[in-house]
Coordinates of C-alpha atoms in Angstrom, one line a residue:
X1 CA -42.8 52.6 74.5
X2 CA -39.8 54.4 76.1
X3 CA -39.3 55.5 79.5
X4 CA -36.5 58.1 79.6
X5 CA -34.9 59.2 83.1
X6 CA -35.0 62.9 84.2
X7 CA -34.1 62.9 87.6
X8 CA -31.7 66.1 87.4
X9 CA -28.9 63.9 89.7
X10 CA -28.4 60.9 87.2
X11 CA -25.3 61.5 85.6
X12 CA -25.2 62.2 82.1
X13 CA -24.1 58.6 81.0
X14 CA -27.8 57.8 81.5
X15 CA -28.7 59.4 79.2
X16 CA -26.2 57.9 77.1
X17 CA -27.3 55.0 78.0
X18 CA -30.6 55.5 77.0
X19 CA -29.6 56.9 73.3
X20 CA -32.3 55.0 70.7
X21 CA -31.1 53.1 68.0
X22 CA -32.1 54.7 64.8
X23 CA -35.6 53.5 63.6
X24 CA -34.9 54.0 60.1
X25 CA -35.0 50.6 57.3
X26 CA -32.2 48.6 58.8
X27 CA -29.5 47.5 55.9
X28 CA -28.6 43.3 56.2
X29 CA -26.6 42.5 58.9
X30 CA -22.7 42.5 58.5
X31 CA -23.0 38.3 58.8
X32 CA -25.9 38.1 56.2
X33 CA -24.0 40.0 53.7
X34 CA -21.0 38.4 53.9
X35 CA -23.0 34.8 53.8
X36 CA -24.4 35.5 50.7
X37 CA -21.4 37.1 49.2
X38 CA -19.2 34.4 50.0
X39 CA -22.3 32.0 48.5
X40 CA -22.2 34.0 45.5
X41 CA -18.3 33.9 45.2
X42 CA -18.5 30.2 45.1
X43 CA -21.3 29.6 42.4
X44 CA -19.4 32.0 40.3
X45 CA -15.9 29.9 41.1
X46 CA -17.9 26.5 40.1
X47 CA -19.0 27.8 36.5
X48 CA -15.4 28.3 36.1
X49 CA -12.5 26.7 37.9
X50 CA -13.3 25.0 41.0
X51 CA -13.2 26.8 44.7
X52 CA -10.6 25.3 46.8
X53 CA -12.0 23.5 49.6
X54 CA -10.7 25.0 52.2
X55 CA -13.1 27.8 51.3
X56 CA -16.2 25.9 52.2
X57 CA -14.6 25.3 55.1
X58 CA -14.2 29.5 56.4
X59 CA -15.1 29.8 59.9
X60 CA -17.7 32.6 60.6
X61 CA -16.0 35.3 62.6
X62 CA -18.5 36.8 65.4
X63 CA -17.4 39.3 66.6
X64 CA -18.2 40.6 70.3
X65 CA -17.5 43.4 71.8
X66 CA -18.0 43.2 76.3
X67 CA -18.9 46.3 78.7
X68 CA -15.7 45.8 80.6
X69 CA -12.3 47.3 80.2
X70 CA -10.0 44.8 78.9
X71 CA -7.9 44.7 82.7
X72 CA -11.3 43.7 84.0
X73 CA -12.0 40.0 85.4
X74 CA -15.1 40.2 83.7
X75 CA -12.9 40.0 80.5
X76 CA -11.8 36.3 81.4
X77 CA -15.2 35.4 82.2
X78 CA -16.2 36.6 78.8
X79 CA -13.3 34.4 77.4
X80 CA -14.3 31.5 79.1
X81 CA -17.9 31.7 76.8
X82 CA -15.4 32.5 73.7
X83 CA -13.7 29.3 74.6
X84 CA -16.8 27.3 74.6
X85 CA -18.2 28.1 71.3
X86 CA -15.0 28.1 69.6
X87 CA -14.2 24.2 71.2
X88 CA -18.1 23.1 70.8
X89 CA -18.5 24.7 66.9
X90 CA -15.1 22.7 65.8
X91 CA -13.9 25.8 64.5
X92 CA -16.9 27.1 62.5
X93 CA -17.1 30.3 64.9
X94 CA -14.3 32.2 65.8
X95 CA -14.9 34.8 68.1
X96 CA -13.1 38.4 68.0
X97 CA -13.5 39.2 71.6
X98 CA -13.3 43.2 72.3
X99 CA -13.3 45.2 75.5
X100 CA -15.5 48.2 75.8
X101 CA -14.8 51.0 73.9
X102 CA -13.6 49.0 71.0
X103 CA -16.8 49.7 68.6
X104 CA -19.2 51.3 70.9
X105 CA -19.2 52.1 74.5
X106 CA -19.8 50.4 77.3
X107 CA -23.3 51.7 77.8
X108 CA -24.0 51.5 74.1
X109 CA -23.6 47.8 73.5
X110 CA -27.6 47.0 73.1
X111 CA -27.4 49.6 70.2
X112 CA -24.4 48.4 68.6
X113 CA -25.9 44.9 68.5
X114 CA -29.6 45.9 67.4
X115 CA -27.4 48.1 64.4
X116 CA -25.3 45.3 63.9
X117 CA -22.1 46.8 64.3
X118 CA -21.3 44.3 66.5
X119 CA -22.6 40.8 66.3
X120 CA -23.1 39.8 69.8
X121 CA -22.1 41.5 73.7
X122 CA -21.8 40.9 76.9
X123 CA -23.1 43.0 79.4
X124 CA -25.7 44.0 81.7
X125 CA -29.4 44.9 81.0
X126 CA -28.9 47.8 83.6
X127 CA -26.5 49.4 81.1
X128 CA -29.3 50.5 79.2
X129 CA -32.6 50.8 81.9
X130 CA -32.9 54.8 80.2
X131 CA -34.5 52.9 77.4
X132 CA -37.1 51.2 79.5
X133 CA -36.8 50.6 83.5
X134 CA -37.8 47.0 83.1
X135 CA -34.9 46.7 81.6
X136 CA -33.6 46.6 85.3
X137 CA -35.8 43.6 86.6
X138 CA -33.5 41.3 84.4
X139 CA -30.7 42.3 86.8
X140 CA -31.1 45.1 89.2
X141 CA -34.4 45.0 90.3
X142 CA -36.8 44.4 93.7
X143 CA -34.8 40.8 95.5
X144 CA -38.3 40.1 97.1
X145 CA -36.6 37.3 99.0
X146 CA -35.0 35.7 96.0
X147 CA -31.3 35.0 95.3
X148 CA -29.3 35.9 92.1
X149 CA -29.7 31.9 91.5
X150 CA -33.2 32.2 92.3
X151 CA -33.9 35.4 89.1
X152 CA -31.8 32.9 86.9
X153 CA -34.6 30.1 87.2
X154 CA -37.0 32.9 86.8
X155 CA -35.8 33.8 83.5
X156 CA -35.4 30.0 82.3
X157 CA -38.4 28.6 83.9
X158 CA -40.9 31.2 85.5
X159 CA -41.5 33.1 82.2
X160 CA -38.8 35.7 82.3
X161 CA -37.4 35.1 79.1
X162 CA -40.7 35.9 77.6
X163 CA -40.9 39.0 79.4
X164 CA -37.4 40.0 78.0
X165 CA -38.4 39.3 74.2
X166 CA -41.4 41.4 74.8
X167 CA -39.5 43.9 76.5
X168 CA -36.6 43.7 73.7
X169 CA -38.5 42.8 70.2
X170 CA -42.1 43.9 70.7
X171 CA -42.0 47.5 73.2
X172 CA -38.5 48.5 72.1
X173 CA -38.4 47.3 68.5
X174 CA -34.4 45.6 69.0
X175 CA -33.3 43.3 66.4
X176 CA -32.2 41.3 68.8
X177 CA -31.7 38.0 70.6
X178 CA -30.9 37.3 74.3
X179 CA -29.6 35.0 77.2
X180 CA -29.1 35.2 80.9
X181 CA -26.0 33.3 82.2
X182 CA -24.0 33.5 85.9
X183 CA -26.5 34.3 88.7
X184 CA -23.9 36.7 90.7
X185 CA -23.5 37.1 94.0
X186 CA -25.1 39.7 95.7
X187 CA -23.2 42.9 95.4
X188 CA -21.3 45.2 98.4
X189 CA -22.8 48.2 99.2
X190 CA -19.4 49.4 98.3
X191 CA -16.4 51.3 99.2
X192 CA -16.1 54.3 101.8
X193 CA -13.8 57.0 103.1
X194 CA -15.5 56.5 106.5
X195 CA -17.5 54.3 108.2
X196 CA -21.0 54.5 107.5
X197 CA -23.5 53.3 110.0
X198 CA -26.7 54.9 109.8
X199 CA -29.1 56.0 106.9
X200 CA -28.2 59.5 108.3
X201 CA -24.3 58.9 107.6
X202 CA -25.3 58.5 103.7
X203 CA -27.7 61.1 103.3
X204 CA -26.1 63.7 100.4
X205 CA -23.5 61.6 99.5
X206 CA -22.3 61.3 95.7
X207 CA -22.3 57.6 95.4
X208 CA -22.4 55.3 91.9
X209 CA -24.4 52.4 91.1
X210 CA -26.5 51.7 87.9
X211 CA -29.9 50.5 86.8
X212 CA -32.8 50.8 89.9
X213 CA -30.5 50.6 92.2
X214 CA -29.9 54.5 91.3
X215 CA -33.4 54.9 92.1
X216 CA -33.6 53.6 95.0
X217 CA -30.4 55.2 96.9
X218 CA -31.6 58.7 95.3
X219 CA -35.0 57.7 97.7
X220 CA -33.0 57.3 100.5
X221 CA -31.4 60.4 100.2
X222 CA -28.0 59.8 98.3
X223 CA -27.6 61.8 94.1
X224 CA -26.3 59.1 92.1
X225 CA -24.3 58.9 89.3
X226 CA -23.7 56.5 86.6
X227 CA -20.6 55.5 85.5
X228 CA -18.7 52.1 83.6
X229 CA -17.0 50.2 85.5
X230 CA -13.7 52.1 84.3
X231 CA -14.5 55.6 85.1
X232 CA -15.4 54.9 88.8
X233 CA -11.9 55.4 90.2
X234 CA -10.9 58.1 88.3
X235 CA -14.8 60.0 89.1
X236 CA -13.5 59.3 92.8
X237 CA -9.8 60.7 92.3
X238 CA -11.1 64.1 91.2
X239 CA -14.2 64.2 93.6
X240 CA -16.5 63.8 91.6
X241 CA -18.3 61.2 93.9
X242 CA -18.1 60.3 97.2
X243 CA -18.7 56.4 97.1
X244 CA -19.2 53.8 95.4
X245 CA -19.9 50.1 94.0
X246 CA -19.2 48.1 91.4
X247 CA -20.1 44.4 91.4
X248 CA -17.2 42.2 93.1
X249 CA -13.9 42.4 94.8
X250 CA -11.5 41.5 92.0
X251 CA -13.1 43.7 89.6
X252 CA -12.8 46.3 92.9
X253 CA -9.1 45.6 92.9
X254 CA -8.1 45.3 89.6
X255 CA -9.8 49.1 89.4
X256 CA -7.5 50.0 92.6
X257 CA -10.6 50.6 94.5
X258 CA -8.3 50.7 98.0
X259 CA -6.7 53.6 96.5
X260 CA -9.3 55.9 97.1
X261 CA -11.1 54.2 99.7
X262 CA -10.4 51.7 103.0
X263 CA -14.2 50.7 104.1
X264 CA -15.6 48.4 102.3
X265 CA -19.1 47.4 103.1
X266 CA -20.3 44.0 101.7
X267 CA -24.1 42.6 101.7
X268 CA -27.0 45.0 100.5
X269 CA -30.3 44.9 98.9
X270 CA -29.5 47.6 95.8
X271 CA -28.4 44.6 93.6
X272 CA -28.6 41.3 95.2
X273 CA -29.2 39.4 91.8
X274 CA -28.0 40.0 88.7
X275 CA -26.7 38.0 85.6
X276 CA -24.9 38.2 82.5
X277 CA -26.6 39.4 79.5
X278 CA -25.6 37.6 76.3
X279 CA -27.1 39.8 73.6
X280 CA -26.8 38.5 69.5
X281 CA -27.6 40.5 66.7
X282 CA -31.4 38.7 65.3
X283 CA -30.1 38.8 62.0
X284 CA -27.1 37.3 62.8
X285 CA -28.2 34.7 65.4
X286 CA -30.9 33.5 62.8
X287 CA -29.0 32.9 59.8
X288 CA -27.1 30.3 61.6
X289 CA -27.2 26.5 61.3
X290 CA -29.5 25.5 63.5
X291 CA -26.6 23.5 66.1
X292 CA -24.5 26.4 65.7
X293 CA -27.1 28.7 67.3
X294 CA -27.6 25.7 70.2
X295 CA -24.5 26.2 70.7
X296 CA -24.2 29.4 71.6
X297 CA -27.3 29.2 73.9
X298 CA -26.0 26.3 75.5
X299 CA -22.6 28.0 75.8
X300 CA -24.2 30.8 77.8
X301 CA -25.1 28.0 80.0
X302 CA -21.8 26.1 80.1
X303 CA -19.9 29.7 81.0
X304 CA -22.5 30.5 83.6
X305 CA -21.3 27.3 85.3
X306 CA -17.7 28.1 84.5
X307 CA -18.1 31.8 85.7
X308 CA -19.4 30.7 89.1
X309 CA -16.1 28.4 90.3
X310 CA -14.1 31.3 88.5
X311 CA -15.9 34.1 90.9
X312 CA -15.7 32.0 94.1
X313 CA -12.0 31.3 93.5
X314 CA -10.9 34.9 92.2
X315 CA -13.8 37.3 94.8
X316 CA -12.4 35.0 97.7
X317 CA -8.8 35.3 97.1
X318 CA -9.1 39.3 96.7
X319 CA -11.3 39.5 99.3
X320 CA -8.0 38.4 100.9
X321 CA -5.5 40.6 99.5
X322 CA -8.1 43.2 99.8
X323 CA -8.0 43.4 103.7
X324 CA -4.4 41.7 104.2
X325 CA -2.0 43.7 101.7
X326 CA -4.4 46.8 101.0
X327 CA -5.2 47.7 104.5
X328 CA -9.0 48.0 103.6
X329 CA -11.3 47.4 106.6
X330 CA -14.1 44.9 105.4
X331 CA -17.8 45.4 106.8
X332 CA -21.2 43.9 106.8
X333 CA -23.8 46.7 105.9
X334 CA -25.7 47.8 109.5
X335 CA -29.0 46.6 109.6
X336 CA -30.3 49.8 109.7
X337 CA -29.3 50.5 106.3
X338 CA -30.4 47.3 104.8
X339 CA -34.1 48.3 106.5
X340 CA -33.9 51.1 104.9
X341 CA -33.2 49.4 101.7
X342 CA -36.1 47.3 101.8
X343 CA -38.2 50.5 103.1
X344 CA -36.9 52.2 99.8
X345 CA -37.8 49.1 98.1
X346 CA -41.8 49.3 98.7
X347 CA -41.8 52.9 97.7
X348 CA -39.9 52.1 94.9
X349 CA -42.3 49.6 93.7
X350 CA -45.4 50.9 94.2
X351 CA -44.3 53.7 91.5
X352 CA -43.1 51.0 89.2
X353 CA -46.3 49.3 89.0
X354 CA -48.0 53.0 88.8
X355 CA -45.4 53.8 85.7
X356 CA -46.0 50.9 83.2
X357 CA -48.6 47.8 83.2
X358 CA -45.5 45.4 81.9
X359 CA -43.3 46.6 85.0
X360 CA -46.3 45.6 86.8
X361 CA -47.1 42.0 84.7
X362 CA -43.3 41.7 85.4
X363 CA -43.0 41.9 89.1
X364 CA -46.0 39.6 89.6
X365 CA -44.5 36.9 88.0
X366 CA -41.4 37.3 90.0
X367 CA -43.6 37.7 93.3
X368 CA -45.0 34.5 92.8
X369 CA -41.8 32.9 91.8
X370 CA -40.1 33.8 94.1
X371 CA -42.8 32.9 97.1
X372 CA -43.0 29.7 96.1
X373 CA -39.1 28.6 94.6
X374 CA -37.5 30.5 97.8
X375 CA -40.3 29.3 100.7
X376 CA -38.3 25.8 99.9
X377 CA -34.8 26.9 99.4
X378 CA -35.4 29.0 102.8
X379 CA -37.3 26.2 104.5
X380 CA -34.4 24.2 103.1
X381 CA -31.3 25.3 103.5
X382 CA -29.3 24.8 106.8
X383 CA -27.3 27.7 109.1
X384 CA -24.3 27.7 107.2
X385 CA -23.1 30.6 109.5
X386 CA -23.3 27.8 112.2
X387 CA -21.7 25.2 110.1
X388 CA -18.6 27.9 109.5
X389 CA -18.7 29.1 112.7
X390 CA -18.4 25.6 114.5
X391 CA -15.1 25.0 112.0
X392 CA -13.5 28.4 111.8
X393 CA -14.6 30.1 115.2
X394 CA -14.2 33.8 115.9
X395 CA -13.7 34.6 111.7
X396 CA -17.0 35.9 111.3
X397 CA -17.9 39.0 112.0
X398 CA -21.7 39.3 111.5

């Protein structure tokens, strides 16, 4: 079943986001043709003059196309995956990594793999909620308490990877294959001309976000648009929106977000845990050696680790440069906004759960995950605030 958004304020890349692959007989994938035509090639060479060895040898090119423009940090973290399976495989997989763009676009990379135009991408599943709104609950959806870390485990060990294959194979009919990797850190609120302080200082502003998160700011007042990562600027430059967020403060700076804006508001509830979606092509994926496809499973996990020194390194640095050579004024979101988040959030929901029995299977599960997983990493964890504080007094300004 589809779910298609109509909400007159989304931006029309939602619905290109939500364009449906083509549900006619699907041809072999790029990879299965060319597997059996090189097989064929070298029965034909042996009734005649032998192959040369180096031909069994051929590494199978996968090629990958990402959701980020090539400038984009998100690029190296992609690279950093490439590195893995090229290292682990020995050579049999070389990876042709692409920015968006390169085959399909950015929003359009779910289709591209399911078609098998591309073999594999790296995105996010909010880049294509228009086809289903669960879609979003692998990334964008209600935090209930839980941490981007915390969603990870969910998907690995509460059942969420299930959910996604239903979601994916069964409801949507994609030929595809997929892994979660780098539990992200919860994302700014974003970037303003002004200070904003109240739920009233938002109300009618043309801000950009993606996934849920779009419905939720639309319920507390704001008309949303929904834009790639390299059209946000530009959609600022000329107006076209107020405000804005993106993920992270290198990707921020690398765009030349304090160009167009010097408030930047970190901490919110709109998307407070999201990952990296790995996506393969089924065909593809399948007609593997069986330790070839380990390893590009287990090199989703080997990045996500990778990924997470990489963002604390990068985010923290630019954070830096951010305030100290850009001039940008850095904020925690008021609490009133963040109350209004959650506020939004129960509304929110409640309509979910109304819309579709799997949005409401799916946010049980996480419910109960997340009660039980984050009751001990709550209970758990120390102040750290205190810790910092007690170290570096007078930094924080919470």
């Amino acid at each position: 079943m589809t779910k298609k958004v109509t909400k007159d304020n989304v931006s029309r890349e939602t619905d290109v986001a939500s364009t449906e692959a083509a549900s006619g007989p699907k041809d072999a994938s790029r990879r299965s043709f060319l597997s059996k035509g090189a097989l064929a090639g070298g029965v034909a060479a042996a009734s005649g003059f032998a192959a040369p060895a180096v031909l069994a040898q051929s590494p199978i090119v996968m090629r990958m196309q990402t959701s980020w423009p090539s400038s984009d940090i998100w690029m190296d973290f992609a690279q950093e995956f490439v590195d893995r399976v090229q290292d682990m495989s020995n050579g049999r997989i070389e990876v042709d990594l692409l920015p968006a763009g390169a085959v399909v676009g950015a929003f359009q990379v779910m289709d591209g793999v399911h078609d098998g135009v591309i073999d594999c991408a790296h995105s996010v599943p909010v880049y294509w909620y228009g086809k289903h709104k669960a879609a979003s609950f692998f990334g964008t959806g209600p935090v209930f308490g839980g941490s981007a870390t915390t969603m990870l485990s969910w998907f690995y060990q509460g059942g969420g990877a299930e959910f996604y294959r239903e979601l994916t194979q069964d409801i949507l009919g994609m030929n595809v294959i997929g892994f979660m990797g780098f539990p992200m850190f919860a994302q700014p609120f974003g970037w303003f001309k002004e200070e904003v302080n109240t739920v009233e200082d938002i109300e009618g502003f043309r801000y950009r976000t993606v996934g849920l998160a779009a419905d939720l700011l639309q319920e507390m007042g704001m008309s949303v648009a929904q834009l790639p990562g390299g059209e946000i600027v530009p959609a600022m430059e000329r107006g076209v929106i107020d405000a804005f967020e993106f993920n992270n403060p290198s990707s921020d700076l690398r765009f030349g977000s304090p160009d167009v804006a010097k408030n930047y508001y970190l901490s919110s509830y709109h998307q407070a845990s999201e990952s990296f979606e790995f996506i393969f092509n089924k065909d593809f994926y399948e007609d593997l050696d069986p330790d070839l496809q380990a390893i590009l499973k287990h090199a989703v996990e080997a990045a996500s680790t990778s990924n997470t020194a990489s963002a604390m390194d990068n985010y923290s640095a630019d954070l830096q440069k951010i305030q100290e050579e850009h001039g940008v004024t850095v904020h925690r979101t008021s609490e009133e906004i963040l109350a209004a988040q959650l506020e939004a959030w129960d509304v929110l929901i409640e309509r979910l759960e109304e819309e579709d029995d799997l949005n409401k299977r799916i946010m049980d599960s996480q419910r109960e995950w997340v009660e039980r997983v984050s009751y001990y990493e709550l209970m758990n964890a120390p102040d750290y605030a205190l810790a910092y504080e007690h170290f570096f007094p007078g930094k924080l300004a919470l």
